[in-house]
Short mmCIF file of C-alpha atoms in Angstrom, two decimals:
data_model
loop_
_atom_site.label_atom_id
_atom_site.label_comp_id
_atom_site.label_asym_id
_atom_site.label_seq_id
_atom_site.Cartn_x
_atom_site.Cartn_y
_atom_site.Cartn_z
CA UNK A 44 23.17 100.74 -43.94
CA UNK A 45 24.05 104.30 -42.74
CA UNK A 46 27.28 106.00 -42.78
CA UNK A 47 29.16 106.06 -39.70
CA UNK A 48 28.76 108.94 -37.12
CA UNK A 49 31.43 110.03 -34.65
CA UNK A 50 30.05 111.43 -31.60
CA UNK A 51 33.29 111.65 -29.23
CA UNK A 52 36.84 110.57 -28.87
CA UNK A 53 38.63 110.04 -25.44
CA UNK A 54 41.00 111.08 -24.65
CA UNK A 55 40.68 114.11 -26.74
CA UNK A 56 44.46 114.92 -26.62
CA UNK A 57 48.08 113.46 -26.70
CA UNK A 58 51.49 113.94 -27.54
CA UNK A 59 52.79 115.19 -30.98
CA UNK A 60 54.70 111.82 -30.97
CA UNK A 61 51.48 109.87 -31.10
CA UNK A 62 51.06 106.70 -29.30
CA UNK A 63 47.76 107.55 -27.42
CA UNK A 64 45.09 105.05 -27.28
CA UNK A 65 41.83 106.65 -28.11
CA UNK A 66 38.33 105.23 -27.71
CA UNK A 67 36.01 106.64 -30.67
CA UNK A 68 32.40 106.54 -29.99
CA UNK A 69 29.43 106.73 -32.34
CA UNK A 70 27.32 104.67 -34.76
CA UNK A 71 27.73 102.30 -37.65
CA UNK A 72 31.22 101.35 -37.13
CA UNK A 73 30.75 97.78 -38.24
CA UNK A 74 33.07 97.00 -41.13
CA UNK A 75 35.12 100.06 -40.61
CA UNK A 76 37.99 100.19 -43.07
CA UNK A 77 39.97 103.16 -41.88
CA UNK A 78 40.13 105.72 -38.78
CA UNK A 79 41.94 108.86 -39.53
CA UNK A 80 43.49 111.80 -37.31
CA UNK A 81 43.24 114.53 -39.95
CA UNK A 82 44.65 112.91 -43.03
CA UNK A 83 47.00 110.55 -41.11
CA UNK A 84 45.46 107.15 -40.72
CA UNK A 85 45.65 105.71 -37.52
CA UNK A 86 48.68 103.51 -36.37
CA UNK A 87 46.14 100.79 -35.42
CA UNK A 88 42.72 100.33 -34.66
CA UNK A 89 40.18 97.57 -33.61
CA UNK A 90 36.37 97.63 -33.85
CA UNK A 91 34.94 96.75 -30.32
CA UNK A 92 31.25 97.12 -31.55
CA UNK A 93 29.11 99.16 -33.95
CA UNK A 94 29.60 101.87 -31.50
CA UNK A 95 33.00 101.97 -30.22
CA UNK A 96 36.33 101.88 -32.00
CA UNK A 97 39.69 101.71 -30.11
CA UNK A 98 42.61 103.31 -32.15
CA UNK A 99 46.25 104.42 -31.52
CA UNK A 100 47.02 108.08 -32.68
CA UNK A 101 49.72 108.61 -35.28
CA UNK A 102 52.09 111.62 -34.70
CA UNK A 103 50.89 114.95 -35.60
CA UNK A 104 50.27 118.66 -34.77
CA UNK A 105 47.57 120.94 -33.83
CA UNK A 106 44.01 119.90 -33.63
CA UNK A 107 42.68 117.45 -36.22
CA UNK A 108 39.33 115.84 -36.86
CA UNK A 109 38.87 112.18 -36.27
CA UNK A 110 37.10 110.21 -38.71
CA UNK A 111 35.74 106.49 -39.40
CA UNK A 112 35.28 105.35 -42.92
CA UNK A 113 33.14 102.05 -43.71
CA UNK A 114 31.82 100.84 -47.06
CA UNK A 115 29.02 103.18 -46.42
CA UNK A 116 30.97 106.28 -46.37
CA UNK A 117 33.15 108.55 -44.12
CA UNK A 118 31.81 110.35 -40.89
CA UNK A 119 31.53 114.14 -41.23
CA UNK A 120 30.83 115.00 -37.70
CA UNK A 121 33.41 117.20 -35.88
CA UNK A 122 35.12 115.29 -33.34
CA UNK A 123 38.80 116.73 -32.70
CA UNK A 124 41.87 115.27 -31.09
CA UNK A 125 44.60 118.00 -30.01
CA UNK A 126 48.34 117.09 -30.30
CA UNK A 127 50.01 118.42 -27.28
CA UNK A 128 53.77 119.39 -27.82
CA UNK A 129 55.04 118.45 -24.09
CA UNK A 130 58.24 119.88 -22.61
CA UNK A 131 60.88 117.06 -22.08
CA UNK A 132 61.30 116.04 -18.46
CA UNK A 133 64.59 116.76 -16.52
CA UNK A 134 65.96 115.11 -13.19
CA UNK A 135 67.81 117.24 -10.91
CA UNK A 136 68.30 114.87 -7.84
CA UNK A 137 67.63 111.43 -6.43
CA UNK A 138 67.08 110.80 -2.73
CA UNK A 139 68.78 108.50 -1.68
CA UNK A 140 70.87 107.84 -4.33
CA UNK A 141 72.12 104.36 -3.50
CA UNK A 142 70.45 101.11 -2.09
CA UNK A 143 70.77 97.19 -2.03
CA UNK A 144 70.85 95.13 -5.07
CA UNK A 145 67.70 93.38 -3.96
CA UNK A 146 65.83 96.60 -4.66
CA UNK A 147 63.01 97.95 -2.72
CA UNK A 148 64.46 101.26 -2.08
CA UNK A 149 62.00 104.04 -2.29
CA UNK A 150 63.69 106.81 -4.13
CA UNK A 151 62.38 110.43 -4.46
CA UNK A 152 63.09 111.78 -8.05
CA UNK A 153 63.27 115.73 -8.19
CA UNK A 154 63.02 117.51 -11.32
CA UNK A 155 60.92 119.45 -13.79
CA UNK A 156 58.13 118.59 -16.25
CA UNK A 157 57.38 115.15 -14.54
CA UNK A 158 53.53 115.28 -14.84
CA UNK A 159 52.27 112.57 -17.15
CA UNK A 160 55.15 110.29 -16.35
CA UNK A 161 54.79 106.83 -18.25
CA UNK A 162 57.77 105.13 -17.04
CA UNK A 163 60.64 105.33 -14.57
CA UNK A 164 63.86 103.43 -15.49
CA UNK A 165 66.78 102.05 -13.87
CA UNK A 166 69.38 101.18 -16.44
CA UNK A 167 66.24 100.30 -18.69
CA UNK A 168 64.72 98.13 -16.00
CA UNK A 169 61.33 99.41 -15.07
CA UNK A 170 60.86 100.76 -11.52
CA UNK A 171 58.97 98.15 -9.46
CA UNK A 172 56.30 100.99 -9.13
CA UNK A 173 56.23 104.79 -9.09
CA UNK A 174 53.76 107.62 -8.21
CA UNK A 175 53.71 111.08 -9.71
CA UNK A 176 53.47 113.40 -6.81
CA UNK A 177 53.71 116.63 -8.74
CA UNK A 178 55.46 118.12 -11.65
CA UNK A 179 58.52 118.22 -9.74
CA UNK A 180 58.45 115.09 -7.88
CA UNK A 181 58.13 111.30 -8.18
CA UNK A 182 58.69 108.71 -5.73
CA UNK A 183 59.96 105.33 -7.19
CA UNK A 184 60.53 101.89 -5.84
CA UNK A 185 63.97 100.76 -7.16
CA UNK A 186 63.90 97.30 -8.74
CA UNK A 187 66.66 94.64 -8.42
CA UNK A 188 69.79 95.33 -9.99
CA UNK A 189 73.38 94.04 -10.06
CA UNK A 190 75.97 95.77 -7.85
CA UNK A 191 77.12 99.05 -9.36
CA UNK A 192 75.74 102.42 -10.90
CA UNK A 193 72.64 102.31 -12.68
CA UNK A 194 71.16 105.39 -14.87
CA UNK A 195 67.76 106.42 -13.72
CA UNK A 196 65.53 108.33 -16.22
CA UNK A 197 61.92 109.53 -16.35
CA UNK A 198 59.71 109.16 -19.54
CA UNK A 199 56.59 111.31 -20.28
CA UNK A 200 54.88 112.28 -23.37
CA UNK A 201 57.36 114.87 -23.78
CA UNK A 202 60.25 112.66 -24.02
CA UNK A 203 62.83 110.90 -21.79
CA UNK A 204 64.79 112.91 -19.09
CA UNK A 205 68.56 113.12 -18.59
CA UNK A 206 69.92 110.40 -16.23
CA UNK A 207 71.07 110.40 -12.74
CA UNK A 208 73.11 107.68 -10.96
CA UNK A 209 71.83 105.38 -8.44
CA UNK A 210 74.21 103.19 -7.01
CA UNK A 211 73.41 99.35 -6.04
CA UNK A 212 75.41 98.39 -3.10
CA UNK A 213 76.29 94.74 -1.99
CA UNK A 214 74.68 93.70 1.45
CA UNK A 215 77.54 93.98 4.16
CA UNK A 216 78.85 90.85 5.82
CA UNK A 217 80.45 90.29 9.48
CA UNK A 218 83.10 87.67 9.37
CA UNK A 219 84.49 88.17 12.91
CA UNK A 220 84.38 89.59 16.43
CA UNK A 221 87.09 90.74 18.79
CA UNK A 222 86.29 90.01 21.66
CA UNK A 223 83.30 87.71 21.39
CA UNK A 224 81.99 87.96 24.78
CA UNK A 225 81.48 90.44 27.56
CA UNK A 226 79.26 91.65 30.39
CA UNK A 227 75.84 91.67 30.41
CA UNK A 228 76.06 95.22 31.58
CA UNK A 229 77.56 96.33 28.21
CA UNK A 230 80.43 98.41 27.60
CA UNK A 231 82.67 96.19 25.73
CA UNK A 232 84.57 97.80 22.87
CA UNK A 233 84.18 95.11 20.07
CA UNK A 234 85.87 95.21 16.90
CA UNK A 235 83.89 93.90 13.72
CA UNK A 236 85.64 92.76 10.63
CA UNK A 237 83.73 92.00 7.40
CA UNK A 238 82.89 93.34 3.93
CA UNK A 239 81.06 96.40 2.47
CA UNK A 240 80.95 98.12 5.89
CA UNK A 241 81.40 101.48 4.39
CA UNK A 242 78.67 103.76 4.99
CA UNK A 243 77.12 101.91 8.00
CA UNK A 244 74.00 103.44 9.28
CA UNK A 245 73.51 100.91 12.20
CA UNK A 246 75.24 98.23 14.29
CA UNK A 247 72.76 95.88 16.27
CA UNK A 248 73.17 93.25 18.92
CA UNK A 249 70.18 91.16 18.50
CA UNK A 250 68.50 94.29 17.40
CA UNK A 251 69.48 96.41 20.28
CA UNK A 252 71.30 99.38 18.84
CA UNK A 253 75.33 99.48 19.61
CA UNK A 254 75.82 102.18 22.25
CA UNK A 255 78.09 103.89 19.69
CA UNK A 256 80.11 102.80 16.78
CA UNK A 257 82.76 104.02 14.27
CA UNK A 258 83.37 102.79 10.76
CA UNK A 259 87.14 102.35 10.34
CA UNK A 260 87.24 101.24 7.00
CA UNK A 261 85.21 99.15 4.55
CA UNK A 262 86.41 96.03 6.48
CA UNK A 263 86.32 97.18 9.97
CA UNK A 264 83.95 98.82 12.50
CA UNK A 265 84.72 99.42 16.29
CA UNK A 266 81.38 99.07 18.16
CA UNK A 267 80.48 99.42 21.84
CA UNK A 268 77.99 96.82 22.93
CA UNK A 269 74.73 97.64 24.66
CA UNK A 270 73.56 95.94 27.97
CA UNK A 271 71.76 92.75 27.33
CA UNK A 272 70.42 89.50 28.90
CA UNK A 273 72.81 86.75 29.24
CA UNK A 274 73.50 84.42 26.27
CA UNK A 275 74.44 84.89 22.54
CA UNK A 276 73.54 87.96 20.61
CA UNK A 277 73.33 88.11 16.73
CA UNK A 278 75.56 91.24 15.76
CA UNK A 279 74.58 92.66 12.57
CA UNK A 280 75.70 95.80 10.38
CA UNK A 281 73.31 97.84 8.39
CA UNK A 282 74.27 100.06 5.39
CA UNK A 283 72.54 101.48 2.37
CA UNK A 284 73.13 98.08 0.79
CA UNK A 285 71.07 96.26 3.24
CA UNK A 286 71.83 94.21 6.55
CA UNK A 287 74.27 91.72 7.24
CA UNK A 288 73.11 87.91 7.78
CA UNK A 289 72.26 87.51 11.55
CA UNK A 290 72.33 83.96 11.34
CA UNK A 291 76.36 83.84 10.45
CA UNK A 292 77.96 81.95 13.49
CA UNK A 293 80.89 84.18 13.25
CA UNK A 294 78.84 87.04 14.02
CA UNK A 295 77.77 86.12 17.64
CA UNK A 296 78.58 88.14 20.81
CA UNK A 297 78.10 86.16 24.05
CA UNK A 298 76.90 88.03 26.99
CA UNK A 299 78.46 86.59 30.28
CA UNK A 300 76.32 86.64 33.42
CA UNK A 301 78.12 88.76 36.34
CA UNK A 302 80.03 86.53 38.63
CA UNK A 303 78.80 86.23 42.43
CA UNK A 304 80.60 85.19 45.46
CA UNK A 305 78.94 83.74 48.57
CA UNK A 306 81.57 82.61 50.96
CA UNK A 307 85.44 82.17 51.28
CA UNK A 308 86.80 79.27 53.44
CA UNK A 309 88.60 79.68 55.63
CA UNK A 310 87.73 83.27 56.28
CA UNK A 311 91.10 84.25 57.66
CA UNK A 312 94.71 83.43 57.35
CA UNK A 313 98.27 84.70 57.91
CA UNK A 314 99.42 87.87 56.74
CA UNK A 315 102.35 86.16 55.01
CA UNK A 316 99.73 84.73 52.75
CA UNK A 317 100.18 81.17 51.19
CA UNK A 318 96.64 80.06 52.68
CA UNK A 319 94.54 78.13 50.43
CA UNK A 320 90.83 79.06 50.34
CA UNK A 321 87.91 77.98 48.48
CA UNK A 322 85.45 80.54 47.29
CA UNK A 323 81.97 79.60 46.31
CA UNK A 324 79.51 81.43 44.43
CA UNK A 325 77.97 81.53 40.92
CA UNK A 326 78.83 82.20 37.03
CA UNK A 327 82.54 81.55 38.08
CA UNK A 328 83.73 79.99 34.61
CA UNK A 329 86.28 81.69 32.75
CA UNK A 330 87.58 83.71 35.73
CA UNK A 331 90.37 86.00 34.69
CA UNK A 332 91.34 87.11 38.14
CA UNK A 333 90.97 86.74 41.91
CA UNK A 334 91.86 89.69 43.99
CA UNK A 335 92.30 90.16 47.77
CA UNK A 336 91.74 93.99 47.79
CA UNK A 337 93.66 95.06 44.89
CA UNK A 338 96.48 92.34 45.30
CA UNK A 339 96.06 89.35 42.96
CA UNK A 340 95.91 85.91 44.58
CA UNK A 341 99.14 83.96 44.08
CA UNK A 342 97.24 81.55 42.16
CA UNK A 343 93.84 80.06 41.49
CA UNK A 344 92.19 77.51 39.85
CA UNK A 345 88.42 77.28 38.57
CA UNK A 346 86.98 74.12 39.88
CA UNK A 347 83.33 74.77 38.39
CA UNK A 348 81.00 77.35 37.89
CA UNK A 349 80.37 77.57 41.42
CA UNK A 350 83.69 77.16 43.00
CA UNK A 351 87.44 78.39 42.69
CA UNK A 352 90.32 77.38 44.89
CA UNK A 353 93.02 80.28 45.48
CA UNK A 354 96.31 80.86 47.43
CA UNK A 355 96.03 84.11 49.33
CA UNK A 356 98.89 86.63 48.62
CA UNK A 357 100.72 88.44 51.49
CA UNK A 358 98.58 91.29 53.00
CA UNK A 359 98.80 93.70 55.69
CA UNK A 360 97.01 92.68 58.87
CA UNK A 361 93.32 93.48 58.70
CA UNK A 362 90.14 93.00 56.57
CA UNK A 363 90.49 92.28 52.80
CA UNK A 364 87.76 92.27 50.15
CA UNK A 365 87.86 89.32 47.92
CA UNK A 366 86.52 89.62 44.47
CA UNK A 367 86.29 87.29 41.24
CA UNK A 368 86.60 88.81 37.71
CA UNK A 369 85.54 87.07 34.68
CA UNK A 370 84.58 88.45 31.07
CA UNK A 371 81.07 89.17 32.69
CA UNK A 372 82.58 91.45 35.30
CA UNK A 373 83.56 91.59 38.80
CA UNK A 374 81.90 90.01 41.45
CA UNK A 375 80.37 91.46 44.61
CA UNK A 376 83.16 91.12 47.51
CA UNK A 377 83.33 89.01 50.59
CA UNK A 378 85.45 89.37 53.68
CA UNK A 379 88.65 87.60 54.36
CA UNK A 380 90.67 88.64 57.63
CA UNK A 381 94.47 88.80 57.62
CA UNK A 382 95.87 87.96 60.72
CA UNK A 383 99.17 88.72 62.29
CA UNK A 384 101.00 85.73 63.52
CA UNK A 385 100.87 84.87 67.26
CA UNK A 386 103.63 85.16 69.57
CA UNK A 387 104.19 83.93 73.30
CA UNK A 388 106.07 86.13 75.99
CA UNK A 389 105.42 84.16 79.15
CA UNK A 390 103.88 81.23 80.99
CA UNK A 391 102.62 81.79 84.59
CA UNK A 392 103.34 79.40 86.31
CA UNK A 393 105.75 77.91 84.20
CA UNK A 394 106.08 74.82 86.19
CA UNK A 395 103.91 72.43 88.00
CA UNK A 396 102.99 68.69 88.95
CA UNK A 397 102.92 65.82 86.47
CA UNK A 398 99.23 65.28 86.92
CA UNK A 399 96.54 67.39 85.06
CA UNK A 400 94.79 70.45 86.21
CA UNK A 401 97.38 73.03 86.69
CA UNK A 402 95.80 76.42 84.99
CA UNK A 403 98.52 78.30 83.16
CA UNK A 404 98.35 81.72 81.92
CA UNK A 405 99.93 82.34 78.60
CA UNK A 406 100.62 85.93 77.75
CA UNK A 407 101.62 87.15 74.26
CA UNK A 408 100.11 88.80 71.13
CA UNK A 409 97.53 88.17 68.31
CA UNK A 410 95.85 85.25 70.42
CA UNK A 411 92.33 86.25 69.92
CA UNK A 412 91.32 83.62 67.32
CA UNK A 413 93.52 80.74 69.23
CA UNK A 414 92.51 77.43 67.78
CA UNK A 415 94.78 75.21 69.68
CA UNK A 416 97.23 74.95 72.80
CA UNK A 417 99.71 72.16 73.02
CA UNK A 418 102.23 70.77 75.40
CA UNK A 419 104.57 69.00 73.12
CA UNK A 420 102.26 66.97 70.94
CA UNK A 421 99.33 66.87 73.61
CA UNK A 422 96.25 69.38 73.04
CA UNK A 423 95.29 71.34 76.10
CA UNK A 424 91.85 72.62 77.10
CA UNK A 425 92.15 76.62 76.76
CA UNK A 426 90.14 79.64 77.17
CA UNK A 427 90.80 82.99 75.20
CA UNK A 428 90.97 85.74 77.58
CA UNK A 429 92.06 88.60 75.43
CA UNK A 430 94.10 89.30 72.48
CA UNK A 431 97.20 89.14 74.62
CA UNK A 432 96.06 86.21 77.10
CA UNK A 433 95.02 82.69 76.93
CA UNK A 434 94.52 80.22 80.03
CA UNK A 435 95.14 76.68 79.34
CA UNK A 436 95.11 73.34 81.74
CA UNK A 437 98.13 71.59 81.89
CA UNK A 438 97.70 67.84 80.61
CA UNK A 439 99.14 65.14 82.79
CA UNK A 440 102.71 63.91 81.62
CA UNK A 441 106.05 62.90 82.64
CA UNK A 442 108.18 64.88 84.69
CA UNK A 443 110.79 67.09 82.67
CA UNK A 444 110.36 70.33 80.36
CA UNK A 445 107.81 70.41 77.52
CA UNK A 446 107.24 73.07 74.68
CA UNK A 447 104.03 74.97 75.05
CA UNK A 448 102.70 76.51 71.75
CA UNK A 449 99.39 78.38 70.75
CA UNK A 450 97.95 78.10 67.16
CA UNK A 451 95.79 80.53 65.15
CA UNK A 452 94.80 80.54 61.49
CA UNK A 453 97.85 82.87 61.34
CA UNK A 454 100.27 80.25 62.49
CA UNK A 455 101.97 78.65 65.56
CA UNK A 456 103.62 80.71 67.98
CA UNK A 457 107.03 80.46 69.13
CA UNK A 458 107.55 77.65 71.92
CA UNK A 459 107.84 78.38 75.78
CA UNK A 460 109.21 75.91 78.42
CA UNK A 461 106.83 74.33 80.94
CA UNK A 462 108.51 72.13 83.49
CA UNK A 463 106.64 69.03 85.15
CA UNK A 464 108.16 68.48 88.64
CA UNK A 465 108.24 65.01 90.12
CA UNK A 466 106.37 64.34 93.38
CA UNK A 467 108.43 65.03 96.49
CA UNK A 468 109.90 61.82 98.13
CA UNK A 469 108.67 60.58 101.48
#
């Protein structure tokens, strides 16, 4: 058998500390008993075939010849390996310098002598992955880690760098909202309580960014709700520590649809108030106010999502806009007319026969919407002539005086006397 021959080594350089895995190529390697880098034996080696050996370089300096020894002798060819003395790496900054305990944060490490990095560690835990972008920059993905500070280092053939602190943060949580509902138009100022809220970068309502927000403390944020469709919205907070749980039942904000009004009945009543009216519409549940212009109803009851019963407050004569307010906002207005109470000034004629048929002119005020004319308890047919005049046909009755009144939605007039005269004797 022939003596071994070394034709090449790859790689042909490595750190002075040793540890480089080198592939030695040549012939007659079977049964190799030694591989040397200069005078030093390889830390370890494996004979892969008669033409290839894998060896781990020992520590050393300068350029040395790599030789293989078998029972047939030692190689004599020149196949050099150069020990490179690399400068130790150093770190100057991390960006960002904090992230969630679950890991996954892409961190940019800036420093010097970062080429050839073999490891990036977070408190000794290997980065999930890393890329050497240049001699001054590495991008690494933070591994999972307990909450708190972690020392970040870079290792190269030149050694291990100084450490910089990366802070692992616990994810925020939202434990309460006040108020818990508001209009679909948004604009509600909501106070969020929870934990680990410092440094919040976003507040979301079903993924829609809050119109604005302020971090008051580690346990409180004030946010303005954005517009949103009617229904429940999960409120979340995002910090460098992650995003709060969107499924937490204490973190739901309910958007209420705006109420609407279709009608008010009756549509008119006295200026003195006290008229019971029925308002019909939609989304009336949870009503907090019923107003006639800006005057609150004397009282109101929410009967259903489509009906409210309210008692009118006093108001000057004329039209009033009726609105309903809920947490969803204020409804469109519907008209209600306040009427001044009617009065009677005169009856012409003020007497007549006991039989029916005498046409009487009633003069007074606020008679436009007269609904009834009575002679004592007996209703009479009538015609509204003007706001100050009504004509009525006197009903039959016994002789003597009777009280005549007119009624409108604003009330009943004072009574005037009409006298039925007996028929003359024969």
